[in-house]
Short mmCIF file of C-alpha atoms and ligand atoms in Angstrom, two decimals:
data_model
loop_
_atom_site.label_atom_id
_atom_site.label_comp_id
_atom_site.label_asym_id
_atom_site.label_seq_id
_atom_site.Cartn_x
_atom_site.Cartn_y
_atom_site.Cartn_z
CA MET A 1 19.85 -17.87 21.70
CA SER A 2 18.83 -18.66 17.77
CA LYS A 3 19.60 -16.29 14.98
CA LYS A 4 15.74 -15.61 14.74
CA GLU A 5 15.18 -15.03 18.49
CA LYS A 6 18.53 -12.33 18.28
CA LYS A 7 16.73 -10.61 15.62
CA ILE A 8 13.50 -10.66 17.30
CA ALA A 9 14.52 -9.51 20.82
CA LYS A 10 16.65 -6.66 19.17
CA GLU A 11 13.45 -5.36 16.92
CA SER A 12 11.55 -5.78 19.64
CA GLN A 13 14.14 -2.97 21.64
CA ASN A 14 14.54 -0.93 19.17
CA LYS A 15 10.92 -0.42 17.09
CA THR A 16 7.57 -2.01 16.71
CA ILE A 17 7.29 -5.50 15.82
CA GLN A 18 4.39 -6.94 13.27
CA ALA A 19 2.66 -9.88 14.86
CA GLU A 20 3.45 -12.87 13.15
CA VAL A 21 0.41 -15.44 13.78
CA ASN A 22 -3.28 -14.98 14.06
CA ILE A 23 -5.01 -17.14 16.57
CA GLY A 24 -8.92 -17.08 16.53
CA MET A 25 -10.47 -17.06 19.89
CA ILE A 26 -14.05 -19.40 19.14
CA GLY A 27 -16.75 -20.55 21.04
CA HIS A 28 -20.31 -20.07 22.17
CA VAL A 29 -21.72 -17.02 23.59
CA ASP A 30 -20.85 -16.50 26.98
CA HIS A 31 -18.37 -18.97 27.61
CA GLY A 32 -15.59 -16.57 28.46
CA LYS A 33 -13.96 -15.86 24.99
CA THR A 34 -13.82 -12.00 25.73
CA SER A 35 -12.80 -12.41 29.61
CA LEU A 36 -9.78 -14.96 28.22
CA THR A 37 -8.66 -12.44 25.66
CA TYR A 38 -8.31 -9.91 28.56
CA ALA A 39 -6.57 -12.17 30.53
CA ILE A 40 -4.06 -13.56 27.97
CA THR A 41 -3.66 -9.89 26.08
CA GLY A 42 -4.84 -7.30 29.07
CA LYS A 43 -6.79 -5.30 26.34
CA TRP A 44 -10.86 -6.00 25.67
CA THR A 45 -11.62 -6.60 22.32
CA ASP A 46 -15.60 -6.64 22.96
CA THR A 47 -17.07 -4.15 20.71
CA HIS A 48 -20.04 -6.28 19.72
CA SER A 49 -22.50 -5.93 22.34
CA GLU A 50 -22.27 -2.15 21.78
CA GLU A 51 -22.53 -2.58 18.28
CA ILE A 52 -25.40 -4.71 18.24
CA LYS A 53 -27.41 -1.92 20.26
CA ARG A 54 -26.33 0.19 17.62
CA GLY A 55 -27.63 -1.93 14.91
CA ILE A 56 -24.34 -0.67 13.16
CA SER A 57 -21.67 -3.27 11.20
CA ILE A 58 -19.94 -6.10 13.38
CA ARG A 59 -16.40 -6.00 13.26
CA LEU A 60 -14.23 -8.75 14.51
CA GLY A 61 -12.10 -7.95 17.56
CA TYR A 62 -8.41 -8.33 17.37
CA ALA A 63 -5.97 -7.99 20.50
CA ASP A 64 -2.15 -8.18 20.52
CA ALA A 65 0.10 -10.00 23.14
CA TYR A 66 3.88 -10.58 23.42
CA PHE A 67 4.92 -14.16 24.61
CA TYR A 68 7.74 -14.47 26.77
CA LYS A 69 9.97 -17.53 28.25
CA CYS A 70 11.99 -17.34 30.67
CA PRO A 71 15.60 -18.64 30.36
CA ASN A 72 16.40 -20.05 33.95
CA CYS A 73 13.04 -21.74 34.67
CA GLN A 74 11.48 -25.30 34.14
CA GLY A 75 7.73 -26.15 33.22
CA PRO A 76 4.60 -23.72 32.14
CA GLU A 77 5.80 -21.42 34.77
CA ALA A 78 8.14 -20.51 32.78
CA TYR A 79 5.64 -19.01 30.32
CA GLY A 80 3.93 -15.63 30.55
CA THR A 81 3.29 -12.46 28.69
CA SER A 82 6.29 -9.91 30.95
CA ASN A 83 9.44 -9.10 30.28
CA LYS A 84 10.20 -10.56 33.84
CA CYS A 85 9.74 -13.86 35.16
CA LYS A 86 6.85 -14.39 37.69
CA ILE A 87 8.83 -17.02 39.46
CA CYS A 88 12.84 -15.93 39.53
CA GLY A 89 12.38 -12.42 38.44
CA SER A 90 14.94 -12.80 35.82
CA GLU A 91 14.53 -11.27 32.53
CA THR A 92 12.60 -13.31 30.21
CA ARG A 93 13.22 -13.71 26.32
CA LEU A 94 10.52 -12.82 23.60
CA LEU A 95 9.29 -15.87 22.12
CA ARG A 96 6.85 -14.22 19.43
CA LYS A 97 4.15 -11.27 18.74
CA VAL A 98 0.66 -13.16 18.49
CA SER A 99 -2.74 -11.73 17.86
CA PHE A 100 -6.06 -12.78 19.07
CA VAL A 101 -9.00 -12.50 16.85
CA ASP A 102 -12.02 -12.49 18.44
CA ALA A 103 -15.07 -13.94 16.94
CA PRO A 104 -18.61 -12.88 18.18
CA GLY A 105 -20.59 -16.05 19.42
CA HIS A 106 -24.00 -14.76 19.22
CA GLU A 107 -25.65 -16.74 16.68
CA THR A 108 -27.09 -13.95 14.42
CA LEU A 109 -23.59 -13.11 13.92
CA ILE A 110 -22.36 -16.74 12.05
CA ALA A 111 -21.63 -14.27 9.19
CA THR A 112 -18.74 -12.22 10.87
CA MET A 113 -17.21 -15.49 12.81
CA LEU A 114 -17.28 -17.20 9.42
CA SER A 115 -15.59 -14.47 7.72
CA GLY A 116 -12.97 -14.17 10.53
CA ALA A 117 -12.22 -18.03 10.17
CA ALA A 118 -10.23 -17.27 6.67
CA LEU A 119 -8.04 -15.49 8.99
CA MET A 120 -6.65 -17.52 11.53
CA HIS A 121 -4.00 -19.79 11.37
CA GLY A 122 -4.91 -21.65 14.53
CA ALA A 123 -7.69 -20.97 17.43
CA ILE A 124 -8.59 -21.34 21.17
CA LEU A 125 -12.17 -23.04 21.35
CA VAL A 126 -13.35 -21.47 24.55
CA ILE A 127 -15.72 -24.04 26.11
CA ALA A 128 -17.58 -23.45 29.25
CA ALA A 129 -17.32 -26.36 31.73
CA ASN A 130 -20.70 -25.63 33.61
CA GLU A 131 -22.56 -26.32 30.62
CA LYS A 132 -23.30 -29.87 28.32
CA CYS A 133 -20.61 -30.12 25.60
CA PRO A 134 -21.42 -29.26 22.61
CA GLN A 135 -23.65 -26.19 22.75
CA PRO A 136 -24.14 -25.14 19.23
CA ARG A 137 -21.83 -22.05 18.47
CA THR A 138 -19.38 -24.60 19.87
CA GLU A 139 -20.64 -27.15 17.06
CA GLU A 140 -20.85 -24.83 14.31
CA HIS A 141 -17.39 -22.65 15.20
CA LEU A 142 -15.63 -25.75 15.39
CA VAL A 143 -16.91 -27.11 11.98
CA ALA A 144 -17.06 -23.52 10.34
CA LEU A 145 -12.73 -23.54 10.85
CA ASN A 146 -12.89 -26.71 9.82
CA ILE A 147 -13.95 -25.86 6.37
CA SER A 148 -11.42 -22.59 6.45
CA GLY A 149 -8.72 -25.81 6.86
CA THR A 150 -7.48 -24.51 10.41
CA LYS A 151 -6.49 -27.83 11.98
CA ASN A 152 -4.42 -26.09 15.15
CA ILE A 153 -6.64 -25.62 17.95
CA VAL A 154 -6.44 -25.45 21.77
CA VAL A 155 -9.08 -25.91 23.88
CA ALA A 156 -9.98 -23.53 27.29
CA GLN A 157 -12.35 -25.91 29.50
CA ASN A 158 -13.34 -22.52 30.66
CA LYS A 159 -15.10 -21.85 33.69
CA VAL A 160 -13.57 -24.48 35.61
CA ASP A 161 -13.96 -22.68 39.07
CA LEU A 162 -17.63 -23.26 38.98
CA VAL A 163 -17.84 -26.87 39.04
CA SER A 164 -17.02 -29.63 41.32
CA ARG A 165 -13.80 -32.02 40.02
CA GLU A 166 -16.05 -34.81 39.06
CA GLU A 167 -18.22 -32.07 37.05
CA ALA A 168 -14.76 -31.14 35.13
CA ILE A 169 -13.43 -34.60 34.55
CA GLN A 170 -17.07 -35.66 32.97
CA ASN A 171 -16.91 -32.43 30.63
CA LYS A 172 -13.35 -33.02 29.73
CA LYS A 173 -14.78 -36.66 28.49
CA ASP A 174 -17.30 -35.15 26.46
CA ILE A 175 -15.09 -32.14 24.66
CA GLU A 176 -12.75 -35.26 23.70
CA GLU A 177 -15.42 -37.00 22.34
CA PHE A 178 -16.99 -33.78 20.55
CA LEU A 179 -13.52 -33.00 19.20
CA LYS A 180 -12.96 -36.58 17.86
CA LYS A 181 -16.44 -36.29 15.93
CA TYR A 182 -14.71 -33.78 13.57
CA GLY A 183 -11.26 -35.25 13.19
CA TYR A 184 -9.24 -33.08 15.78
CA ASP A 185 -6.98 -35.61 17.76
CA ASN A 186 -4.90 -35.28 20.33
CA VAL A 187 -6.24 -31.41 21.19
CA PRO A 188 -4.75 -29.95 24.40
CA ILE A 189 -7.66 -29.17 26.81
CA ILE A 190 -6.13 -26.78 29.40
CA PRO A 191 -8.38 -25.88 32.29
CA THR A 192 -8.75 -22.29 32.74
CA ALA A 193 -11.16 -19.54 34.99
CA ALA A 194 -10.17 -16.27 32.95
CA PRO A 195 -11.26 -14.01 36.14
CA LEU A 196 -9.01 -15.76 38.19
CA GLY A 197 -6.03 -15.70 35.55
CA LEU A 198 -5.97 -19.28 36.41
CA ASN A 199 -3.32 -21.58 34.10
CA ILE A 200 -2.39 -18.70 31.49
CA ASP A 201 0.59 -19.75 31.83
CA LEU A 202 -0.36 -23.51 30.62
CA LEU A 203 -2.50 -22.11 27.35
CA ILE A 204 0.43 -20.26 26.47
CA GLU A 205 2.51 -22.83 26.39
CA ALA A 206 0.01 -25.14 24.78
CA ILE A 207 -0.24 -22.07 22.22
CA GLU A 208 3.22 -21.90 21.64
CA ASN A 209 3.21 -26.11 21.18
CA THR A 210 0.33 -26.33 18.96
CA ILE A 211 -0.16 -23.01 16.86
CA LYS A 212 2.83 -22.68 14.75
CA THR A 213 4.09 -18.95 13.07
CA PRO A 214 2.98 -19.91 9.10
CA SER A 215 6.18 -20.11 7.18
CA LEU A 216 6.60 -17.38 4.67
CA LYS A 217 6.24 -18.41 1.26
CA LYS A 218 9.24 -16.57 -0.69
CA ASP A 219 7.79 -15.58 -4.08
CA ALA A 220 3.89 -15.62 -3.38
CA LYS A 221 2.64 -12.21 -4.21
CA LEU A 222 0.88 -9.99 -1.90
CA LYS A 223 -2.90 -11.36 -0.59
CA MET A 224 -4.40 -8.80 2.26
CA TYR A 225 -8.24 -9.76 3.36
CA ILE A 226 -9.50 -6.28 4.14
CA ALA A 227 -11.68 -6.09 7.32
CA ARG A 228 -11.76 -2.51 8.03
CA SER A 229 -11.82 0.70 5.97
CA PHE A 230 -11.86 4.21 7.24
CA ASP A 231 -11.72 7.85 6.62
CA ILE A 232 -8.95 9.70 9.44
CA ASN A 233 -9.86 13.01 8.92
CA LYS A 234 -11.79 15.23 11.21
CA PRO A 235 -14.92 17.11 9.10
CA GLY A 236 -14.35 19.94 7.65
CA THR A 237 -10.88 19.46 7.35
CA ASN A 238 -9.47 21.76 4.38
CA ILE A 239 -8.82 19.57 0.98
CA GLU A 240 -5.21 20.39 0.66
CA ASP A 241 -4.81 18.79 4.46
CA LEU A 242 -7.14 16.12 3.73
CA LYS A 243 -5.28 12.29 4.35
CA GLY A 244 -6.34 9.65 1.80
CA GLY A 245 -8.50 6.55 3.31
CA VAL A 246 -6.98 3.62 5.14
CA ILE A 247 -7.49 0.20 4.70
CA GLY A 248 -6.77 -2.82 7.62
CA GLY A 249 -6.80 -5.93 7.30
CA SER A 250 -5.00 -9.34 7.77
CA ILE A 251 -1.74 -10.50 4.53
CA MET A 252 -2.42 -13.58 3.77
CA GLN A 253 0.34 -14.31 1.79
CA GLY A 254 3.23 -12.22 0.44
CA GLU A 255 4.57 -8.82 1.61
CA ALA A 256 3.92 -5.46 1.46
CA SER A 257 6.60 -2.22 1.80
CA VAL A 258 5.76 1.77 2.00
CA GLY A 259 5.49 2.78 -1.98
CA ASP A 260 3.94 -0.97 -3.44
CA THR A 261 1.22 0.08 -5.85
CA ILE A 262 -1.79 -1.90 -4.82
CA GLU A 263 -4.91 -3.33 -6.25
CA ILE A 264 -8.26 -3.56 -4.50
CA THR A 265 -10.51 -5.89 -5.85
CA PRO A 266 -13.37 -6.08 -6.57
CA GLY A 267 -13.33 -2.40 -6.34
CA LEU A 268 -16.28 -0.25 -7.17
CA ASN A 269 -18.65 -0.82 -9.72
CA GLY A 270 -17.29 -3.27 -11.53
CA LYS A 271 -13.73 -1.49 -11.72
CA LYS A 272 -10.51 -2.68 -9.76
CA ILE A 273 -9.05 0.08 -7.66
CA VAL A 274 -5.26 0.79 -8.36
CA THR A 275 -3.47 2.68 -5.17
CA LYS A 276 -0.47 3.28 -3.34
CA ILE A 277 0.61 2.43 0.00
CA LYS A 278 1.68 5.45 1.67
CA SER A 279 2.57 4.15 5.46
CA ILE A 280 1.99 1.22 7.22
CA ALA A 281 0.23 0.56 10.89
CA VAL A 282 -0.19 -2.27 13.20
CA ALA A 283 -1.46 -1.52 16.89
CA ASP A 284 1.64 0.19 18.60
CA GLY A 285 3.26 1.63 15.91
CA THR A 286 4.79 2.10 12.14
CA ILE A 287 6.33 -0.52 10.05
CA ASP A 288 7.78 -0.09 6.62
CA LYS A 289 7.52 -3.67 5.68
CA ALA A 290 4.37 -6.20 6.52
CA ARG A 291 3.87 -9.95 6.29
CA PRO A 292 1.22 -12.39 7.10
CA GLY A 293 0.29 -11.84 10.97
CA GLY A 294 -2.17 -9.60 12.96
CA LEU A 295 -4.01 -6.87 11.78
CA VAL A 296 -2.03 -3.97 9.53
CA ALA A 297 -3.43 -0.84 7.90
CA PHE A 298 -2.53 0.58 4.79
CA SER A 299 -2.91 4.32 4.59
CA THR A 300 -3.43 5.10 0.71
CA ASP A 301 -3.73 7.90 -1.80
CA LEU A 302 -7.36 7.03 -2.10
CA ASP A 303 -10.45 9.42 -1.65
CA PRO A 304 -10.97 9.09 1.54
CA SER A 305 -15.13 9.59 0.95
CA ILE A 306 -14.82 6.13 -0.52
CA VAL A 307 -13.38 3.99 2.50
CA ARG A 308 -15.64 5.62 4.88
CA ASN A 309 -17.58 2.97 7.24
CA ASP A 310 -15.80 0.02 6.27
CA SER A 311 -17.31 0.28 2.92
CA MET A 312 -14.07 -2.05 1.44
CA ARG A 313 -14.62 -4.66 3.68
CA GLY A 314 -14.52 -8.32 2.11
CA GLN A 315 -12.54 -6.77 -0.72
CA ILE A 316 -8.83 -8.35 -1.19
CA ALA A 317 -5.59 -5.72 -1.60
CA SER A 318 -3.00 -7.67 -3.78
CA ALA A 319 -0.20 -6.91 -5.86
CA GLN A 320 -0.87 -5.89 -9.37
CA ASN A 321 -2.80 -8.53 -11.96
CA SER A 322 -2.52 -11.28 -9.40
CA LEU A 323 -6.09 -12.07 -8.97
CA PRO A 324 -8.60 -13.32 -10.85
CA GLU A 325 -11.16 -11.22 -12.95
CA PRO A 326 -14.03 -10.37 -10.67
CA THR A 327 -17.06 -12.47 -11.79
CA ASN A 328 -21.01 -13.17 -10.56
CA ASN A 329 -21.02 -16.36 -11.65
CA ILE A 330 -19.13 -19.48 -9.62
CA THR A 331 -19.64 -23.23 -10.01
CA LEU A 332 -19.37 -24.67 -6.47
CA GLU A 333 -19.55 -28.53 -6.00
CA ILE A 334 -21.72 -28.18 -2.55
CA LYS A 335 -21.15 -30.64 0.08
CA PRO A 336 -23.86 -30.62 2.79
CA LEU A 337 -22.45 -30.71 6.56
CA PRO A 338 -23.06 -34.48 7.99
CA ARG A 339 -26.61 -33.91 9.18
CA PHE A 340 -25.61 -31.07 11.28
CA ILE A 341 -27.41 -29.15 14.23
CA TYR A 342 -29.65 -27.11 11.80
CA LYS A 343 -32.87 -28.81 10.32
CA ILE A 344 -32.34 -26.96 7.03
CA ASN A 345 -29.92 -29.13 5.97
CA GLU A 346 -32.54 -31.91 5.55
CA SER A 347 -34.01 -30.55 2.53
CA GLU A 348 -31.96 -30.24 -1.20
CA ILE A 349 -30.94 -27.17 -2.34
CA LYS A 350 -33.34 -25.43 -4.56
CA ILE A 351 -33.20 -23.72 -7.80
CA LYS A 352 -33.70 -20.00 -7.13
CA GLU A 353 -32.65 -20.39 -3.11
CA ILE A 354 -30.74 -17.60 -1.88
CA LEU A 355 -27.61 -18.99 -0.35
CA MET A 356 -25.01 -16.54 1.85
CA ILE A 357 -21.51 -17.53 0.08
CA THR A 358 -18.29 -16.63 2.78
CA ILE A 359 -15.40 -16.35 0.38
CA GLY A 360 -12.48 -15.22 1.93
CA THR A 361 -13.69 -12.28 4.43
CA ALA A 362 -16.50 -11.66 1.89
CA ASN A 363 -20.09 -12.54 2.80
CA VAL A 364 -22.16 -12.50 -0.87
CA LEU A 365 -25.41 -13.56 -1.42
CA ALA A 366 -25.85 -15.70 -4.84
CA SER A 367 -28.81 -17.31 -6.19
CA VAL A 368 -28.87 -20.84 -7.26
CA ALA A 369 -29.41 -21.06 -11.00
CA LYS A 370 -28.62 -24.63 -11.98
CA GLN A 371 -27.55 -27.82 -10.90
CA GLU A 372 -25.68 -29.38 -12.82
CA LYS A 373 -25.20 -32.49 -11.54
CA LYS A 374 -25.07 -34.15 -8.19
CA ASP A 375 -23.65 -31.45 -5.91
CA ILE A 376 -22.87 -29.70 -8.41
CA TYR A 377 -24.67 -26.02 -8.62
CA HIS A 378 -23.96 -22.85 -10.75
CA VAL A 379 -24.99 -19.57 -8.89
CA ILE A 380 -25.18 -15.80 -9.46
CA THR A 381 -23.58 -13.46 -6.97
CA LYS A 382 -25.54 -10.20 -6.41
CA ASN A 383 -22.24 -8.56 -5.89
CA PRO A 384 -18.79 -9.44 -7.96
CA VAL A 385 -16.56 -11.87 -6.05
CA VAL A 386 -12.79 -13.09 -6.59
CA ALA A 387 -13.54 -16.61 -6.61
CA GLU A 388 -10.09 -18.78 -7.23
CA LYS A 389 -10.47 -22.51 -8.43
CA GLY A 390 -9.97 -24.55 -5.65
CA ASP A 391 -11.14 -22.16 -2.95
CA ARG A 392 -13.20 -23.72 -0.05
CA VAL A 393 -15.79 -21.52 0.81
CA ALA A 394 -18.68 -21.38 3.85
CA ILE A 395 -22.63 -22.11 2.70
CA SER A 396 -25.23 -20.71 4.85
CA ARG A 397 -29.02 -21.04 4.16
CA LYS A 398 -31.92 -19.38 5.47
CA ASP A 399 -34.20 -20.98 8.15
CA GLU A 400 -37.05 -18.99 10.30
CA THR A 401 -34.37 -17.33 12.68
CA GLY A 402 -31.68 -16.83 10.10
CA TRP A 403 -28.68 -17.49 8.54
CA ARG A 404 -27.32 -21.23 9.15
CA LEU A 405 -24.03 -22.90 8.35
CA ALA A 406 -25.41 -25.40 6.43
CA ALA A 407 -22.65 -27.04 3.75
CA TYR A 408 -19.44 -26.13 2.17
CA GLY A 409 -18.30 -25.80 -1.48
CA VAL A 410 -15.11 -26.03 -3.31
CA VAL A 411 -14.83 -23.61 -6.54
CA LEU A 412 -14.46 -25.40 -9.98
ZN1 ZN B 501 12.32 -17.68 35.88
#
């Protein structure tokens, strides 16, 4: 056992640990993302369909898993999510805790998928073997991932139990060709059947070899994308018993400790919000110090009424004075996605056209004010945004049916 492994093993016995990597579950609707997440983690993340019915905001689903390996067995069978080996029964050792981020595959939810892409260190692209590859969202999700700079992926060729051997082989060839088109070479393609739990060990082995834990930059200042925010008080709680607002999200860089003062940007009404971290929680307990990986929640001393109903979603929590001032004016170099799957992309971007721009996890509407030269546009956003030079953003355009991922941009 290495020093690091010993440390993890010790920590996992004694206290709650934080996930260290975020793995996106991406792909077309009904290809099995949510059931595959369940097959790996034992948890359902699918709150989306219910949320659609109720017409409320759509969240990303998170589910954590501990990956273990048997020290006495060889090959993929040695991998699993149990602290006992399924082959020889010996005690396994913990590799790491990972967090799965389940992105909605429905076409109307592309904005949620795009904001989720910013959080993913790697992804499992779920492709059903019984449909022609690629389906529209298969392609759109891979492109979104590419825009956010995520290169490490594993393909789960799912539903292989529903096709013949010959069909599975042909489908695999189609998948390889599709991946190559977007510059993804040497991607492991693992045949799976989520409801049967088929090849989950192989999939875990491929994840361990392909999607590494991002290294922690020592002097980087805290930057957390806020995905959720809520008021934990029951209605009618006495003022003196009220607990402060909670913000949840993923830390992209730096660390946060209980007692730290943080800033929420762009904040409210054009003003940053300053608050203190009173406690830090992950799904299964509390921790004193948080770093990148998984979903973490800070309880703060903010007035709970201002964080209700995910009102802080898309904002950034950071170390004080570490981010540029929020702005409504940004200049972008816009590169249309080559041909791609939507007709909208064949027409030029027009002055006064309304675009949807995804910066980090924030989706904002922006009006095209001026074309400065070829591919360089000045846009005015409806709400203030935090834009750092060199940030890569996803740009969606509207056609008759809704928003379509159409281009990517770089903040100048
Ligand atoms: Zn074993």
